[in-house]
Short mmCIF file of C-alpha atoms in Angstrom, two decimals:
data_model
loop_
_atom_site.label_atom_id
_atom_site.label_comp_id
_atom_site.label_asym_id
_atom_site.label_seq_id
_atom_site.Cartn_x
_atom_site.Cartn_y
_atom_site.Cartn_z
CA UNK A 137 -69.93 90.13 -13.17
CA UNK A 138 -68.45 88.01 -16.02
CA UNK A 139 -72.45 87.35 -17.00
CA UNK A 140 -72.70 91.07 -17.36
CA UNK A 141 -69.24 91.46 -19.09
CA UNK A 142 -70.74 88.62 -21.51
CA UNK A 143 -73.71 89.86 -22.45
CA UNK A 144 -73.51 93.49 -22.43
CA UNK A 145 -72.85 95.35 -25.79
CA UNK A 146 -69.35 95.60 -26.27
CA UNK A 147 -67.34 98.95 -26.26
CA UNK A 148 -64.95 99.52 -29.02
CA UNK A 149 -61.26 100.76 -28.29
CA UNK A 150 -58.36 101.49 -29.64
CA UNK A 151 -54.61 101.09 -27.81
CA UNK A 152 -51.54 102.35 -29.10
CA UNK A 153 -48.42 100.05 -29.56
CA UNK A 154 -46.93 100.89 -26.12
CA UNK A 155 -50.29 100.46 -24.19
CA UNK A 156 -51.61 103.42 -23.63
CA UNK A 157 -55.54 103.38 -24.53
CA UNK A 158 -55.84 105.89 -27.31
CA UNK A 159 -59.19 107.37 -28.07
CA UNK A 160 -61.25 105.61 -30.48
CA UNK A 161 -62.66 108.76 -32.42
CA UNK A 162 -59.68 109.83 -33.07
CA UNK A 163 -58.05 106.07 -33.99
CA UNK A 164 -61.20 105.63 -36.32
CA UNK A 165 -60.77 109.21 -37.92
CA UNK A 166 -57.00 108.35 -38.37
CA UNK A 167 -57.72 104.96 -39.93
CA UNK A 168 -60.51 106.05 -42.34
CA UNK A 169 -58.20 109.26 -43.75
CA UNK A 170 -54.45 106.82 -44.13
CA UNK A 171 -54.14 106.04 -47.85
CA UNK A 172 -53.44 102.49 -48.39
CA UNK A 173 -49.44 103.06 -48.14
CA UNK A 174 -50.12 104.90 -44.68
CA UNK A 175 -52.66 102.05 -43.58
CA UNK A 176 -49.59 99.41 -42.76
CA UNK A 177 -48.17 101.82 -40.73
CA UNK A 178 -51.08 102.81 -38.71
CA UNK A 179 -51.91 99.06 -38.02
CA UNK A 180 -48.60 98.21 -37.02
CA UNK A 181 -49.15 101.29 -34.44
CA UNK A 182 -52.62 100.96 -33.05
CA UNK A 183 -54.79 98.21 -32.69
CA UNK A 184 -58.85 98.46 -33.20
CA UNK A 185 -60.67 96.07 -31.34
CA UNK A 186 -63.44 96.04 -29.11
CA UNK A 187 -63.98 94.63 -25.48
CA UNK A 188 -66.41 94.40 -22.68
CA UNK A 189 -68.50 97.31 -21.16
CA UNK A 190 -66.22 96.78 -17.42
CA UNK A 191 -67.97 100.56 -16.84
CA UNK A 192 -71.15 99.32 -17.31
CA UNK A 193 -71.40 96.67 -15.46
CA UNK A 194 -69.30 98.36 -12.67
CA UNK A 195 -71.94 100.76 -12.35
CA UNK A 196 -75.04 98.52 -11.80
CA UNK A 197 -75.62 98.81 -8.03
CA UNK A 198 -75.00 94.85 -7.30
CA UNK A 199 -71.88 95.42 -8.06
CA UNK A 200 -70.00 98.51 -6.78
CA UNK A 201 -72.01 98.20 -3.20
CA UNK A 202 -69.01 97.89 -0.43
CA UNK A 203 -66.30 97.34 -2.65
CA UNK A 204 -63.89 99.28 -4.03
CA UNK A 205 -62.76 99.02 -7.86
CA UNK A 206 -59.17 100.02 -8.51
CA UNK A 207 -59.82 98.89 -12.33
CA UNK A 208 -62.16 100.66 -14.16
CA UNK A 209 -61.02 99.73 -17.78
CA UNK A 210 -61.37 96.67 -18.90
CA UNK A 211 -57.51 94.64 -19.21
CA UNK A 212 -54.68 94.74 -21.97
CA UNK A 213 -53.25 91.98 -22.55
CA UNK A 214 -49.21 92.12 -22.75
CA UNK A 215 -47.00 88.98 -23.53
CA UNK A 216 -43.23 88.30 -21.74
CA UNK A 217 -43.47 84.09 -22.20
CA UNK A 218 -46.89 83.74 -20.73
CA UNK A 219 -49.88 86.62 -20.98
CA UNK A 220 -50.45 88.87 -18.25
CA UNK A 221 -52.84 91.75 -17.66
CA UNK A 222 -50.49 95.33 -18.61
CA UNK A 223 -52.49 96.94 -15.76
CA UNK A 224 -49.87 94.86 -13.72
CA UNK A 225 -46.94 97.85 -15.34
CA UNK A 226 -49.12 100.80 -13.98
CA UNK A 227 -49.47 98.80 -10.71
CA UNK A 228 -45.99 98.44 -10.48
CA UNK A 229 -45.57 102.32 -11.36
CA UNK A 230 -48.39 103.40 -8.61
CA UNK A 231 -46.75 100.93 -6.21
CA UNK A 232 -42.81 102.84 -6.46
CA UNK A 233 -44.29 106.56 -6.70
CA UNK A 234 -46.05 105.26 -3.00
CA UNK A 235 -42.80 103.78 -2.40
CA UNK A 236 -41.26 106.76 -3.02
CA UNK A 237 -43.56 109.16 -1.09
CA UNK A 238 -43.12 107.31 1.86
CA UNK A 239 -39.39 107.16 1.70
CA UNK A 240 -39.04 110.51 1.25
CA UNK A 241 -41.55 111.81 3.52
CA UNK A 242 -40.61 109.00 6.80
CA UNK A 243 -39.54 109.54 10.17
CA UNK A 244 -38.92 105.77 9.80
CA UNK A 245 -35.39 105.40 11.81
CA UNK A 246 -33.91 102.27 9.74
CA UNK A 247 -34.69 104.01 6.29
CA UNK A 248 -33.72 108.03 7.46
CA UNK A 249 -30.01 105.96 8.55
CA UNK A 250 -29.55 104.41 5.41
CA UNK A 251 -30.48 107.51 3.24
CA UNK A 252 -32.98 105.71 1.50
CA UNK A 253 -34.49 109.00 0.05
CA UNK A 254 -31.82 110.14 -2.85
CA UNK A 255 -31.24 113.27 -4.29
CA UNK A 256 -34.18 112.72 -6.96
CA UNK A 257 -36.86 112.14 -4.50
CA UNK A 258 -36.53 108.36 -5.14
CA UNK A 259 -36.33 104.97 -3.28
CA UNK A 260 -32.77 104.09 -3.36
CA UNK A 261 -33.00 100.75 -5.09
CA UNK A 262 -30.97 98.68 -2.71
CA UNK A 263 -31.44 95.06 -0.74
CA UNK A 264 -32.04 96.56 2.44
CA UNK A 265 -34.80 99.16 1.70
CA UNK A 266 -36.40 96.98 -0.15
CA UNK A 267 -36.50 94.76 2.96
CA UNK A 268 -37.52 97.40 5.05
CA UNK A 269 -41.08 97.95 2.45
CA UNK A 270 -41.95 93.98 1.88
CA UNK A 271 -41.31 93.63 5.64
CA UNK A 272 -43.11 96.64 7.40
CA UNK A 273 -44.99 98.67 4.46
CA UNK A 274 -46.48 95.67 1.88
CA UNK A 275 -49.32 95.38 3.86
CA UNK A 276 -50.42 99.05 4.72
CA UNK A 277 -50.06 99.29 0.42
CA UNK A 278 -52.38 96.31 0.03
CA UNK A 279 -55.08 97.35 2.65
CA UNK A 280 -54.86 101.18 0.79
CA UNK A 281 -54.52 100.08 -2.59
CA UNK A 282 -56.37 96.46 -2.70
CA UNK A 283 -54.02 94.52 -4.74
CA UNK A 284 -50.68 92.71 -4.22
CA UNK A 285 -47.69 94.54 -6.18
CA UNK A 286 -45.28 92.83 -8.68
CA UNK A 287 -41.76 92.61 -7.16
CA UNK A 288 -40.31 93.75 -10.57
CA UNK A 289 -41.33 95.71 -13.62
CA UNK A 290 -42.97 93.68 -16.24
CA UNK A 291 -42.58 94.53 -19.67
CA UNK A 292 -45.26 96.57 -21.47
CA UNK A 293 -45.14 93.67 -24.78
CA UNK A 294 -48.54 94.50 -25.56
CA UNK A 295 -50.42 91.38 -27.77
CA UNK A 296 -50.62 92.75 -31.13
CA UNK A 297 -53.55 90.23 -31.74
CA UNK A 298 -57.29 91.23 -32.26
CA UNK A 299 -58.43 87.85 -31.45
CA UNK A 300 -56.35 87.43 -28.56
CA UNK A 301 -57.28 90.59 -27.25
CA UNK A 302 -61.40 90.35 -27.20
CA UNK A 303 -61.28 86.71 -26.00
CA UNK A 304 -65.16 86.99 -27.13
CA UNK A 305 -65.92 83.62 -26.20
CA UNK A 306 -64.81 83.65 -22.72
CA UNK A 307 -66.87 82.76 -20.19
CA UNK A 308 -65.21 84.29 -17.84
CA UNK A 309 -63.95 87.21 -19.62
CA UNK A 310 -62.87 89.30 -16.04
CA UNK A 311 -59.90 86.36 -15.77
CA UNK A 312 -57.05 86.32 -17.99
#
């Protein structure tokens, strides 16, 4: 895979200051039309970069047989002391709207006596139901899902660095 992600053409993209992948098109279209005055701005909002064809190289047979891919875009970087992938914030966020379906949908005795389900169709974000997922639910999530949770929300601090972003000359550019 990271021989692929090496030498396949790279895709450009374009992400937005909190993250979210904007589409390059439009980025591009944006960029070309700012005046000079408007150009700061639009930098200091969206970042232009390119990165690996993950798609690609998902979709070559060798790949993709018996395994499921749960990341099909290639990684962000973000940046809270050391660099981490940002996918780990929309893990987090798929991991507590499970969380929450489960609490609020449970026969489970220990969380329908604590009320773990509040009003808002939420988790309630105590000790003890906490307990109650690491203990009895982690692994049903990780079987499902295919990857481990973080225990908190990390920061979306996204790398505002071109370079740091492509990593072109990694060799193995599927790692951080």
């Amino acid at each position: 895979l990271n021989s692929c992600l090496r030498d396949q053409p790279r895709v450009p993209v374009c992400l937005r200051k909190d993250g979210q992948w904007i589409n390059y098109e439009w980025c591009k279209a944006e960029m070309e039309k700012s005046s000079e005055t408007k150009l700061d701005s639009f930098n200091s909002t969206y970042l232009l970069y390119t990165v690996p064809s993950l798609e690609k190289c998902l979709s070559m047979p060798y790949f993709c047989d018996n395994k499921k891919w749960y990341k099909r875009t290639f990684r962000r970087l973000c940046q809270a002391g050391s660099i981490y992938d940002c996918r780990n914030v929309d893990i987090y966020d798929e991991y507590m709207r499970w969380q929450d379906r489960i609490c609020c949908n449970t026969d489970d005795p220990q969380l329908v006596a604590m009320s773990a389900c509040t009003i808002d169709k939420v988790c309630a974000d105590i000790a003890e139901v906490r307990e109650i997922f690491t203990e009895k639910y982690l692994d049903k999530f990780i079987n499902e899902y295919g990857f481990v949770p973080p225990k908190t929300r990390p920061s979306m601090d996204v790398v505002w660095d071109i370079t740091v972003q492509e990593d072109f000359y990694n060799e193995s550019p599927f790692s951080l």
